[in-house]
Short mmCIF file of C-alpha atoms in Angstrom, two decimals:
data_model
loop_
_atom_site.label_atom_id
_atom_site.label_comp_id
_atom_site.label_asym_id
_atom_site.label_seq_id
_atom_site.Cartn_x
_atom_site.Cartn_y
_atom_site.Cartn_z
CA UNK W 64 29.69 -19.33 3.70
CA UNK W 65 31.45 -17.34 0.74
CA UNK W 66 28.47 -15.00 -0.38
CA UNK W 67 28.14 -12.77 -2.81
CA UNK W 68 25.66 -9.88 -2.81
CA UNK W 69 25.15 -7.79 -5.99
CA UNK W 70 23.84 -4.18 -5.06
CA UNK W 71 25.28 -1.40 -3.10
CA UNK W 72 21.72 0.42 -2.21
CA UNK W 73 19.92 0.01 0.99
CA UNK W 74 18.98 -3.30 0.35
CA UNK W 75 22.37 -4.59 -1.00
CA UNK W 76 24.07 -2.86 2.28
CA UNK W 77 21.71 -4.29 4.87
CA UNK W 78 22.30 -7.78 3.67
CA UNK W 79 26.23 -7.59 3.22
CA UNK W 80 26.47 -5.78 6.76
CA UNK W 81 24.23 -8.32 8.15
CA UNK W 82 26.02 -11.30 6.94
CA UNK W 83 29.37 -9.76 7.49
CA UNK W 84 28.39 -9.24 11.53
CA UNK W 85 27.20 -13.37 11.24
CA UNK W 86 30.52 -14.22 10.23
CA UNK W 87 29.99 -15.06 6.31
CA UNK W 88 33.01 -14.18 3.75
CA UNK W 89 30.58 -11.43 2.14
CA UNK W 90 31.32 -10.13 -1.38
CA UNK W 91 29.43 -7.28 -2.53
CA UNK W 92 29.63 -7.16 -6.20
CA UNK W 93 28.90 -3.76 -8.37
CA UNK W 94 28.89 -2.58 -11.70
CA UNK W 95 31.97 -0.19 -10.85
CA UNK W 96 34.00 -1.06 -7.78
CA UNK W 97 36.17 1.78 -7.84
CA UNK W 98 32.79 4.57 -8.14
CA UNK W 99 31.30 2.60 -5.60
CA UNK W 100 34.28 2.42 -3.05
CA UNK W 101 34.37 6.10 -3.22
CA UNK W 102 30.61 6.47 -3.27
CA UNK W 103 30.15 4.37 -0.34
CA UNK W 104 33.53 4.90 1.48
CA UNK W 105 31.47 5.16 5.13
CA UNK W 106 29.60 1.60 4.80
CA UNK W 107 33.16 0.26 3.64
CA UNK W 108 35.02 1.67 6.32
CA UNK W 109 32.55 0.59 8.95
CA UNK W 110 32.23 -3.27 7.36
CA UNK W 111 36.29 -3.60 6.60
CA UNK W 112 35.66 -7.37 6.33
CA UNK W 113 33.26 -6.94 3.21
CA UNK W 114 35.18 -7.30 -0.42
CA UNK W 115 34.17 -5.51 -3.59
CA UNK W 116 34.03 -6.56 -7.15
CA UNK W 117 32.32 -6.13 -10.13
CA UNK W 118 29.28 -8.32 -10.58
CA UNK W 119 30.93 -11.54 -12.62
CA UNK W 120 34.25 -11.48 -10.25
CA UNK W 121 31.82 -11.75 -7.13
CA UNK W 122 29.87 -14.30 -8.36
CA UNK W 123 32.31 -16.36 -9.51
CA UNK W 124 33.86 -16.08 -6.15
CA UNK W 125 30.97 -17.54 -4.14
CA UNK W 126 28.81 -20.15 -2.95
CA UNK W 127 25.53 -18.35 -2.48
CA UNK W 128 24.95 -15.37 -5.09
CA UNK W 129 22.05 -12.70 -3.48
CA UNK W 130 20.13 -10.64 -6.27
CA UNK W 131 19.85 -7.71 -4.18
CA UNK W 132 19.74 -4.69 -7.38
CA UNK W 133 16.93 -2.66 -8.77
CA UNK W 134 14.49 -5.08 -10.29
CA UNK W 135 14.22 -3.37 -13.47
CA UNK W 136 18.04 -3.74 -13.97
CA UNK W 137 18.26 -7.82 -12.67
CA UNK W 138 18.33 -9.39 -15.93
CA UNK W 139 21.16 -7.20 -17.25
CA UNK W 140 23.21 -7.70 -14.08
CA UNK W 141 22.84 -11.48 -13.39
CA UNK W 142 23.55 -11.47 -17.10
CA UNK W 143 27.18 -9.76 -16.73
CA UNK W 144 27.33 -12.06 -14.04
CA UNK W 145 26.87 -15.21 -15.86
CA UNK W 146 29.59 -17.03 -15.46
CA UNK W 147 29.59 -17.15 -11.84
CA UNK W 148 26.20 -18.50 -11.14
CA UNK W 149 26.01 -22.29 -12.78
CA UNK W 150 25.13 -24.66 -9.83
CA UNK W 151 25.06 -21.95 -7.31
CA UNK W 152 22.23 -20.50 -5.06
CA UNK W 153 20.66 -17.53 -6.65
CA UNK W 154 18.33 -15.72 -3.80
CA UNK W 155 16.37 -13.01 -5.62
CA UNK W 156 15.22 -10.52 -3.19
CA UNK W 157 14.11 -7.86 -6.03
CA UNK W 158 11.00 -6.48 -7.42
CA UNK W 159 9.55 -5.93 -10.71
CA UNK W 160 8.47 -2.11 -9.73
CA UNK W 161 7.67 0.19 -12.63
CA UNK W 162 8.03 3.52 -11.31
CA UNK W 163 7.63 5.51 -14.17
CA UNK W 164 4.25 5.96 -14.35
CA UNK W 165 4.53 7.61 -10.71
CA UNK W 166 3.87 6.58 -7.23
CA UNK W 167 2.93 4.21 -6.14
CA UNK W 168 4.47 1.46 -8.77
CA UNK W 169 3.12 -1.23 -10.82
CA UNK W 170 4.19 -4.24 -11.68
CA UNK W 171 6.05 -5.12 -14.62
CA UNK W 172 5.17 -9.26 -14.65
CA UNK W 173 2.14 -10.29 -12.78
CA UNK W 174 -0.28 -13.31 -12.84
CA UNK W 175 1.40 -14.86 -15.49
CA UNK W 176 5.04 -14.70 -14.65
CA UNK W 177 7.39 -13.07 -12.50
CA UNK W 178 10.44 -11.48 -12.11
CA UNK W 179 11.86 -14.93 -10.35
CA UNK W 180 10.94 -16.97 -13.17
CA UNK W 181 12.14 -14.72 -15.87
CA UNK W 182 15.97 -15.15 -13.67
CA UNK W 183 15.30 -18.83 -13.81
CA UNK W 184 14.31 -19.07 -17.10
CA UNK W 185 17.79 -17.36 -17.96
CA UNK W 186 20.26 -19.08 -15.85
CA UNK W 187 19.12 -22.54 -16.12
CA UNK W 188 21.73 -23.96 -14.56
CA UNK W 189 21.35 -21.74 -11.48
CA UNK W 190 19.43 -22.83 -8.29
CA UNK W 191 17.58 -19.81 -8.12
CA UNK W 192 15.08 -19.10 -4.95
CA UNK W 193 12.80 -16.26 -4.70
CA UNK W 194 12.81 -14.31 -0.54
CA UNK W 195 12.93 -10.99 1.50
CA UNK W 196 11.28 -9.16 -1.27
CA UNK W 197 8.02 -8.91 1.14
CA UNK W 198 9.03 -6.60 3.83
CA UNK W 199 11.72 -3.52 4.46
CA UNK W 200 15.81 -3.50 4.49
CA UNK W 201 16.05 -3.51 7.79
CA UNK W 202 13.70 -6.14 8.77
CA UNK W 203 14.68 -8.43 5.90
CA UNK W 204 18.05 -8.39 8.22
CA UNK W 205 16.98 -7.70 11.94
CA UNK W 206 13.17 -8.94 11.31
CA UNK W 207 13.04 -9.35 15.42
CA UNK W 208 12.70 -5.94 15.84
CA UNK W 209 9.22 -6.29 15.63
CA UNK W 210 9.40 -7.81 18.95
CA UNK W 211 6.38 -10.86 17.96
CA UNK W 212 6.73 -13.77 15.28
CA UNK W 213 6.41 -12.50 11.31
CA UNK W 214 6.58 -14.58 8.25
CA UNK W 215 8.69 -14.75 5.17
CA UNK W 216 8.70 -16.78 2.08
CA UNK W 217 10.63 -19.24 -0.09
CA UNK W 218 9.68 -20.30 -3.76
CA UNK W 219 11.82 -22.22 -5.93
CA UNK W 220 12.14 -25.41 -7.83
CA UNK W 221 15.49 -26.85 -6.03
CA UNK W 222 14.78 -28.35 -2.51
CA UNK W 223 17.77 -27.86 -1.12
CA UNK W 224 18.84 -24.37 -2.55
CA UNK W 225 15.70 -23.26 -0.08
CA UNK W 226 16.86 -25.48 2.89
CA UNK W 227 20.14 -23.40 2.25
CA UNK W 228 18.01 -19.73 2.49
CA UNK W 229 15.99 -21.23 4.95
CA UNK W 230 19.03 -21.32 7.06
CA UNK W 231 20.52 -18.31 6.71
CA UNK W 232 17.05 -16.38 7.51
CA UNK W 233 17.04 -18.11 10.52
CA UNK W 234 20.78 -17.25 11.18
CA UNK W 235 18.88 -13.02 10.61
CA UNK W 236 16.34 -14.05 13.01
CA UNK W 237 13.40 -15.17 10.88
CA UNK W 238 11.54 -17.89 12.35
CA UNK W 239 8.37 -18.63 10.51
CA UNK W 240 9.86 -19.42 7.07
CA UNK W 241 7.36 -20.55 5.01
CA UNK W 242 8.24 -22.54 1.77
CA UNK W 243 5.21 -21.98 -0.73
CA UNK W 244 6.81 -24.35 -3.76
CA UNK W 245 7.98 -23.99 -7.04
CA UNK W 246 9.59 -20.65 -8.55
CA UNK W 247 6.11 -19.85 -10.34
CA UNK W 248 4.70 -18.49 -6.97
CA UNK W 249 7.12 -16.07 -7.13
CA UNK W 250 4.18 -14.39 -8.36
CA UNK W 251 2.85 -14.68 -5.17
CA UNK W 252 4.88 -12.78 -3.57
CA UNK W 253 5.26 -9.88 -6.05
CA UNK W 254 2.16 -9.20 -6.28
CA UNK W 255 2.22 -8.72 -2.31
CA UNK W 256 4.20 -5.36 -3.20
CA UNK W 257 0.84 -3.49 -4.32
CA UNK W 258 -0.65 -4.20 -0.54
CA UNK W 259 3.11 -3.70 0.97
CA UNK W 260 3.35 -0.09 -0.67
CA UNK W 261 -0.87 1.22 0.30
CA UNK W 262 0.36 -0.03 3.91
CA UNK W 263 3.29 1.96 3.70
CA UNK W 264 1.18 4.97 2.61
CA UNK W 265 -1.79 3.92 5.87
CA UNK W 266 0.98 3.11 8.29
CA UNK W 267 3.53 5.87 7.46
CA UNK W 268 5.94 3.14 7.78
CA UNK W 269 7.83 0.69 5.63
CA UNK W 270 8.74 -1.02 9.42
CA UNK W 271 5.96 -3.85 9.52
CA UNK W 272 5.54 -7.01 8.44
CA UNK W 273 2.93 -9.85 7.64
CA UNK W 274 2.47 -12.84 9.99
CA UNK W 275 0.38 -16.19 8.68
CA UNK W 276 -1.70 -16.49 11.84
CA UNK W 277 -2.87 -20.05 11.59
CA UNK Z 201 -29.13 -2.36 11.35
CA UNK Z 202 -31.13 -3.55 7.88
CA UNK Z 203 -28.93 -5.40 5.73
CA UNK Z 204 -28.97 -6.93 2.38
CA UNK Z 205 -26.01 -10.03 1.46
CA UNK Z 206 -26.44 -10.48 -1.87
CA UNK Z 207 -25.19 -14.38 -2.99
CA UNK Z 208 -26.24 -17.15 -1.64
CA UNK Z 209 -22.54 -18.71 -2.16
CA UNK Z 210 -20.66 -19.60 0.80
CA UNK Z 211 -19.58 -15.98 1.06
CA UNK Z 212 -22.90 -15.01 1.44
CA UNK Z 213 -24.33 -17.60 3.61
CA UNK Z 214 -21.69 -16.90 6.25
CA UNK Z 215 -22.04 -13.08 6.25
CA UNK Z 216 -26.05 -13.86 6.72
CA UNK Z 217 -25.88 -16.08 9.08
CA UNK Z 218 -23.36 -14.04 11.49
CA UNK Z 219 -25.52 -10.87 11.18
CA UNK Z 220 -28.65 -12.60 11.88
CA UNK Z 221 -27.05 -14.02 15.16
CA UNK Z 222 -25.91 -10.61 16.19
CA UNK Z 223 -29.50 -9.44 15.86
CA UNK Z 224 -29.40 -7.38 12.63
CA UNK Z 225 -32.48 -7.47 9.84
CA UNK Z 226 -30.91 -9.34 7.27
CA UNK Z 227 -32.33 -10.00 3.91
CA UNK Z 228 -30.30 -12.05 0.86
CA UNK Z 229 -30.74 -11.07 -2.34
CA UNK Z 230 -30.49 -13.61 -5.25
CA UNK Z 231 -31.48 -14.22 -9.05
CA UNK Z 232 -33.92 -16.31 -8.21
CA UNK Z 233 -35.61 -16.06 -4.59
CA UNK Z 234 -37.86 -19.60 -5.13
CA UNK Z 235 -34.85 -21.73 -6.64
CA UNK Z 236 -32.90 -20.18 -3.63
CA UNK Z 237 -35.12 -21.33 -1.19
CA UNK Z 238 -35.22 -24.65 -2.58
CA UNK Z 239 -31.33 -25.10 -3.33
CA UNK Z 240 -30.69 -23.83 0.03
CA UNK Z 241 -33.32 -25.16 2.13
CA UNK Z 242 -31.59 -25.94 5.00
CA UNK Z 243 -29.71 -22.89 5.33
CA UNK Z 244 -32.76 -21.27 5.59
CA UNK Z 245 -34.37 -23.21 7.94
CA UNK Z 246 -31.62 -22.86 10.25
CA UNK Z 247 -32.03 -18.96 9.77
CA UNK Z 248 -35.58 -18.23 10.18
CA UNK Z 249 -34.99 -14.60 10.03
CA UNK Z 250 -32.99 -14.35 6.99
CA UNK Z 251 -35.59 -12.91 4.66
CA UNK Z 252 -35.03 -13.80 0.81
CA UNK Z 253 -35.77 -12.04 -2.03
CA UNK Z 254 -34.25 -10.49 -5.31
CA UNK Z 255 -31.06 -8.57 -5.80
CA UNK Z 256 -33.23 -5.26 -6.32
CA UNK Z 257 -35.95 -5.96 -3.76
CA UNK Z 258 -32.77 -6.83 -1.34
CA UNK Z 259 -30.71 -3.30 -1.90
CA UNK Z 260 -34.22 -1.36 -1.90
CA UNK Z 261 -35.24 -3.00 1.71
CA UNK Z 262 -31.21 -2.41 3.35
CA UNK Z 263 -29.40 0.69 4.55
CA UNK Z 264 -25.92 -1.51 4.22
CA UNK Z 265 -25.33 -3.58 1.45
CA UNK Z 266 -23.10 -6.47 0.60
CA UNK Z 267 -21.99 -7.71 -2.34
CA UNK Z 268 -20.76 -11.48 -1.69
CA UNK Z 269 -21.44 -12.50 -5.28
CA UNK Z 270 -18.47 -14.09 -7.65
CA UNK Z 271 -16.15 -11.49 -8.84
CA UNK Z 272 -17.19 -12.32 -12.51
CA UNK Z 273 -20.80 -11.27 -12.00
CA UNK Z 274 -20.78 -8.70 -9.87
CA UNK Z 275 -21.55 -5.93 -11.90
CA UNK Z 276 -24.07 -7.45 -13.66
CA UNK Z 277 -26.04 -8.49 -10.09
CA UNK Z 278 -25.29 -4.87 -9.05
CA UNK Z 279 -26.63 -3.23 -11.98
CA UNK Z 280 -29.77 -5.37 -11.29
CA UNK Z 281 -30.07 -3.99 -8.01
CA UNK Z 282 -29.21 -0.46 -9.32
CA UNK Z 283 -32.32 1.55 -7.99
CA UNK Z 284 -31.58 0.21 -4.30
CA UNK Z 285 -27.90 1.12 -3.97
CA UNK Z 286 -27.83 4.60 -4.27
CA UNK Z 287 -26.54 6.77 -1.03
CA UNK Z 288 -26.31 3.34 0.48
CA UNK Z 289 -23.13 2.21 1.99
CA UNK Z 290 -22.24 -0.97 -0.35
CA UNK Z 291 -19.40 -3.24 0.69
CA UNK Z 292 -17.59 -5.06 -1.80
CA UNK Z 293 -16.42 -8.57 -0.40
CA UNK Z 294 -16.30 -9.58 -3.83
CA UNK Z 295 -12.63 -10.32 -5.97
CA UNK Z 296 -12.17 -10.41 -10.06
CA UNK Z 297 -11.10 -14.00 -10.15
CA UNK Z 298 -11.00 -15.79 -13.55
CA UNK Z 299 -10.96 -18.87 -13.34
CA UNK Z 300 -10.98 -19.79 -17.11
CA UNK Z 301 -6.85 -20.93 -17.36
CA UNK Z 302 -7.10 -23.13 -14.26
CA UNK Z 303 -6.21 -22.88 -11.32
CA UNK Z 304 -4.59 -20.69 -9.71
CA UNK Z 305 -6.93 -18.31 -11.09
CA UNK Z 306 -5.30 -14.88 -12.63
CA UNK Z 307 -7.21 -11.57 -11.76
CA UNK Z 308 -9.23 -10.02 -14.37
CA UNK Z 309 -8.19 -6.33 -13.42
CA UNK Z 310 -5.06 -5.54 -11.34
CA UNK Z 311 -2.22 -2.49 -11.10
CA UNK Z 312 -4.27 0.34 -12.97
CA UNK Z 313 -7.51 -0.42 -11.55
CA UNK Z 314 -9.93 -2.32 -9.36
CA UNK Z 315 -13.45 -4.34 -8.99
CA UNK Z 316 -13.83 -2.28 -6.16
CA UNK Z 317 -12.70 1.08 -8.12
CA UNK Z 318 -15.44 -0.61 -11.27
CA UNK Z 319 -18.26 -0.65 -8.80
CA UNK Z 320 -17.67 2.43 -7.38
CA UNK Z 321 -17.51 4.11 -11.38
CA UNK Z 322 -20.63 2.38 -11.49
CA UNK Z 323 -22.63 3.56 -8.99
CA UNK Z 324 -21.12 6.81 -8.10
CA UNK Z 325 -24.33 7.25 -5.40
CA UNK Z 326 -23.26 4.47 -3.76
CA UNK Z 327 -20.85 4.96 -1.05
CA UNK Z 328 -18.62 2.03 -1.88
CA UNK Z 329 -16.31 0.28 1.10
CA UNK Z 330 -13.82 -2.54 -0.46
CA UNK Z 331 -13.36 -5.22 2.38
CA UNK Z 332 -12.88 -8.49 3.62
CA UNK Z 333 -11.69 -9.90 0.52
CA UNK Z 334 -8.52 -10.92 2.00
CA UNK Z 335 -9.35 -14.02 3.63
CA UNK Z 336 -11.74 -17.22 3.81
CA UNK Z 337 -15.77 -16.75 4.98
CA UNK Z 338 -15.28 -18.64 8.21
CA UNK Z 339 -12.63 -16.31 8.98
CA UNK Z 340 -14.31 -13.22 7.88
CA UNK Z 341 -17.20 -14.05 10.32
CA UNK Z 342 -14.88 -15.34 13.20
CA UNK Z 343 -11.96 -13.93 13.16
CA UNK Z 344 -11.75 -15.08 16.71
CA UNK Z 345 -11.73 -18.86 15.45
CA UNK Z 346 -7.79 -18.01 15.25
CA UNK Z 347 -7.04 -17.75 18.72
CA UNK Z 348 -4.71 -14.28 17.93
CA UNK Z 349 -5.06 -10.72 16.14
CA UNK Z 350 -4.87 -10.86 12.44
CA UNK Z 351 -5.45 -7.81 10.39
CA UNK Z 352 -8.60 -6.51 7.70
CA UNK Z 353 -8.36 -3.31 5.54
CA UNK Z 354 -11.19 -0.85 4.20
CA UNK Z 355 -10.93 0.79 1.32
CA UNK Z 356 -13.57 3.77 0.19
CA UNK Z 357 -13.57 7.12 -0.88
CA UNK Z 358 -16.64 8.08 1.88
CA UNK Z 359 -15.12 7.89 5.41
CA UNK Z 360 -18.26 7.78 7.25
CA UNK Z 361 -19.20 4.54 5.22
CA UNK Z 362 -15.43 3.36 6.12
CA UNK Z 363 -16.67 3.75 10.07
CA UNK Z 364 -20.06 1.61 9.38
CA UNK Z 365 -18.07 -0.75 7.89
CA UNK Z 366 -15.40 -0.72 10.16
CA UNK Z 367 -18.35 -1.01 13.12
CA UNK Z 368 -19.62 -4.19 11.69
CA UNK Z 369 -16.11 -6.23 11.36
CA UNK Z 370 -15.26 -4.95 15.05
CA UNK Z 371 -18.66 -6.66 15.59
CA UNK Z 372 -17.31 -9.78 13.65
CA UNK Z 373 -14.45 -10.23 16.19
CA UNK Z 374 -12.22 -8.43 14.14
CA UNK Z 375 -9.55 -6.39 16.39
CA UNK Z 376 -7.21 -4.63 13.49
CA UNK Z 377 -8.89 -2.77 11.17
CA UNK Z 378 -6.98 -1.15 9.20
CA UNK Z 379 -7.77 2.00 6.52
CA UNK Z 380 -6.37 2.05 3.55
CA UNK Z 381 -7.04 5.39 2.30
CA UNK Z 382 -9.21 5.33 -0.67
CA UNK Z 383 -11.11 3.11 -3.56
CA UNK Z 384 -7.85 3.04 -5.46
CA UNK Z 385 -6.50 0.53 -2.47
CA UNK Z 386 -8.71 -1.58 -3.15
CA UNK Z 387 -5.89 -3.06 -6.06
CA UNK Z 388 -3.69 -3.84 -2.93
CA UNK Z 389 -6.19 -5.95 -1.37
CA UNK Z 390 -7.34 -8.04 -4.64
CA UNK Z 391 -3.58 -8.34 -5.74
CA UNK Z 392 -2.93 -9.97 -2.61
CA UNK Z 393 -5.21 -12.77 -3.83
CA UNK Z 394 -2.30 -14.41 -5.65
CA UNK Z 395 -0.29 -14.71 -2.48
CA UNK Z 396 -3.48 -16.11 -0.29
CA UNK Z 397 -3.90 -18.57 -3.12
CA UNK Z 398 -0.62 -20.33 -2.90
CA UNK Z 399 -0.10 -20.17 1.11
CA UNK Z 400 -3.70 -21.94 0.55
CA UNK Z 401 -1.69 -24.66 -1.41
CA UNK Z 402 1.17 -24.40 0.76
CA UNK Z 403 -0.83 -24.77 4.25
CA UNK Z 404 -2.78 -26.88 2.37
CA UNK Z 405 -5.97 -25.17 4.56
CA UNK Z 406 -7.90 -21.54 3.50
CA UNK Z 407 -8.00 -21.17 7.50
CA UNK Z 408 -5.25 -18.58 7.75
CA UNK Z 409 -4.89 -14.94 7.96
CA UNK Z 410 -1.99 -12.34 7.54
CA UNK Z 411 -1.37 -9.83 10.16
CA UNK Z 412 0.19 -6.90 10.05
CA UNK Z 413 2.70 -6.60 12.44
CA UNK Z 414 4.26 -3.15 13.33
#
């Protein structure tokens, strides 16, 4: 598939060399392709198969658009991005972290709304599902590294759109993919982060992840 | 060890009952120790050794204490049982659920601060232990029920009291305890409430449990 994935840091990088080794025409879309070609020369020059544009010219370019920035700055890039998302599958692996009251972070929506929503609300036309913002980079990617079963999550309103993410965490090496409904429990998920982050701090690790033992 | 549960709710029932059977001196502590014994007749007839009595005369008689009381009350119930909590260790089982928009229910405190974090402000003799919140009563009881490892946390500013607690859920069945660090944690555990809600909805069964894999 021809997929897009806005984002050069860690997250952005895992997921574009990820689907780049699976075989996807991957796109990684920035706010300055030039600054971040120089800025990132070694990930380019080891994925020479992954394109870079700015964030409207990648989107427009594919089929499946990954929301992989800094979750305080989403809504302003999907925004310059506009254009290229109408009809097409809008994963949003971000988090609405508020780090500037110190560490660890709060949560910008909760309860009542979420980070997903607020993208969905914006793009109507976009098929947006919410996934991988529960657990680390690398295990987003390589999640069978764990070396036992662990679960991730789909929420959205468009069926098919999460058959389509489904898929491609399987193709990473997810196989409990759980789909918990609409895009409102989004908030479900980001308001995992609070628990996510303490563990980190117990475990001394961001390499874990949940498993729905049922 | 001498133990009060105070709530009669499911919560509480199932914590009596499973202490009881692994020979501990349990006592319940309720509003109303007659209407209890009426309303739950048969619960107590199938626990002769459950004593009964109310929320003060329950914390007074116990060296552990439990609150398994709704969210919404519990400081109320625990300022009622005031003069029997302090130096005791006093686990919170409860969560701040409100229930007054619907359902799913929003949390009444969240980010910035905790029930756990209000009882321990509270009752700063108390030696307050946040756990067990994360999942449903059968499962808190018999973790075993699951056939595989799933995970609890404890949360508490008093270590030793973290080490009682932690005693009694290895007791349980439970085989991953983990430690949080202190009170504060206790936000991770009753934010993940949102998440447990909707994979309730999604399983369409409360007889799940995460673990943490790592």
């Amino acid at each position: 598939m021809k997929i897009a994935v806005l984002g050069t840091g860690m997250v952005g990088q895992a997921l574009a060399a990820r689907l780049d080794e699976l075989g996807h025409d991957v796109i990684v879309g920035t706010r300055d392709p030039e600054a971040a070609r120089t800025r990132d020369e070694s990930f380019f020059a080891a994925h020479p198969g992954v394109g870079l544009a700015s964030f409207a010219d990648a989107a427009l370019a594919a089929e499946v658009v990954l929301n992989a920035t800094n979750g305080a700055a989403s809504l302003a890039v999907l925004d310059a991005a506009r254009d290229g998302l109408g009809g097409k599958v809008l994963v949003d692996v971000a988090n609405p972290l508020d780090v500037s009251a110190g560490m660890p972070p709060t949560l910008t929506v909760k309860d009542t709304d979420s980070l997903g929503e607020q993208i969905q609300r914006a793009h109507p036309d976009a098929r947006v599902v919410k996934s991988l913002n529960t657990l680390t980079a690398g295990l987003m990617t390589h999640p069978g590294a764990l070396g036992r079963d662990s679960s991730v999550f789909v929420s959205g309103d468009d069926a098919q759109a999460k058959e389509v993410v489904s898929g491609l965490l399987r193709e990473f090496g997810h196989t409990d993919v759980i789909d918990l409904g609409d895009i409102t429990t989004a908030r479900g998920t980001e308001m995992w982060l609070p628990l996510w982050l303490r563990l980190w701090g117990a475990l001394g690790t961001p390499e874990f992840n949940l498993h729905i033992v049922r």
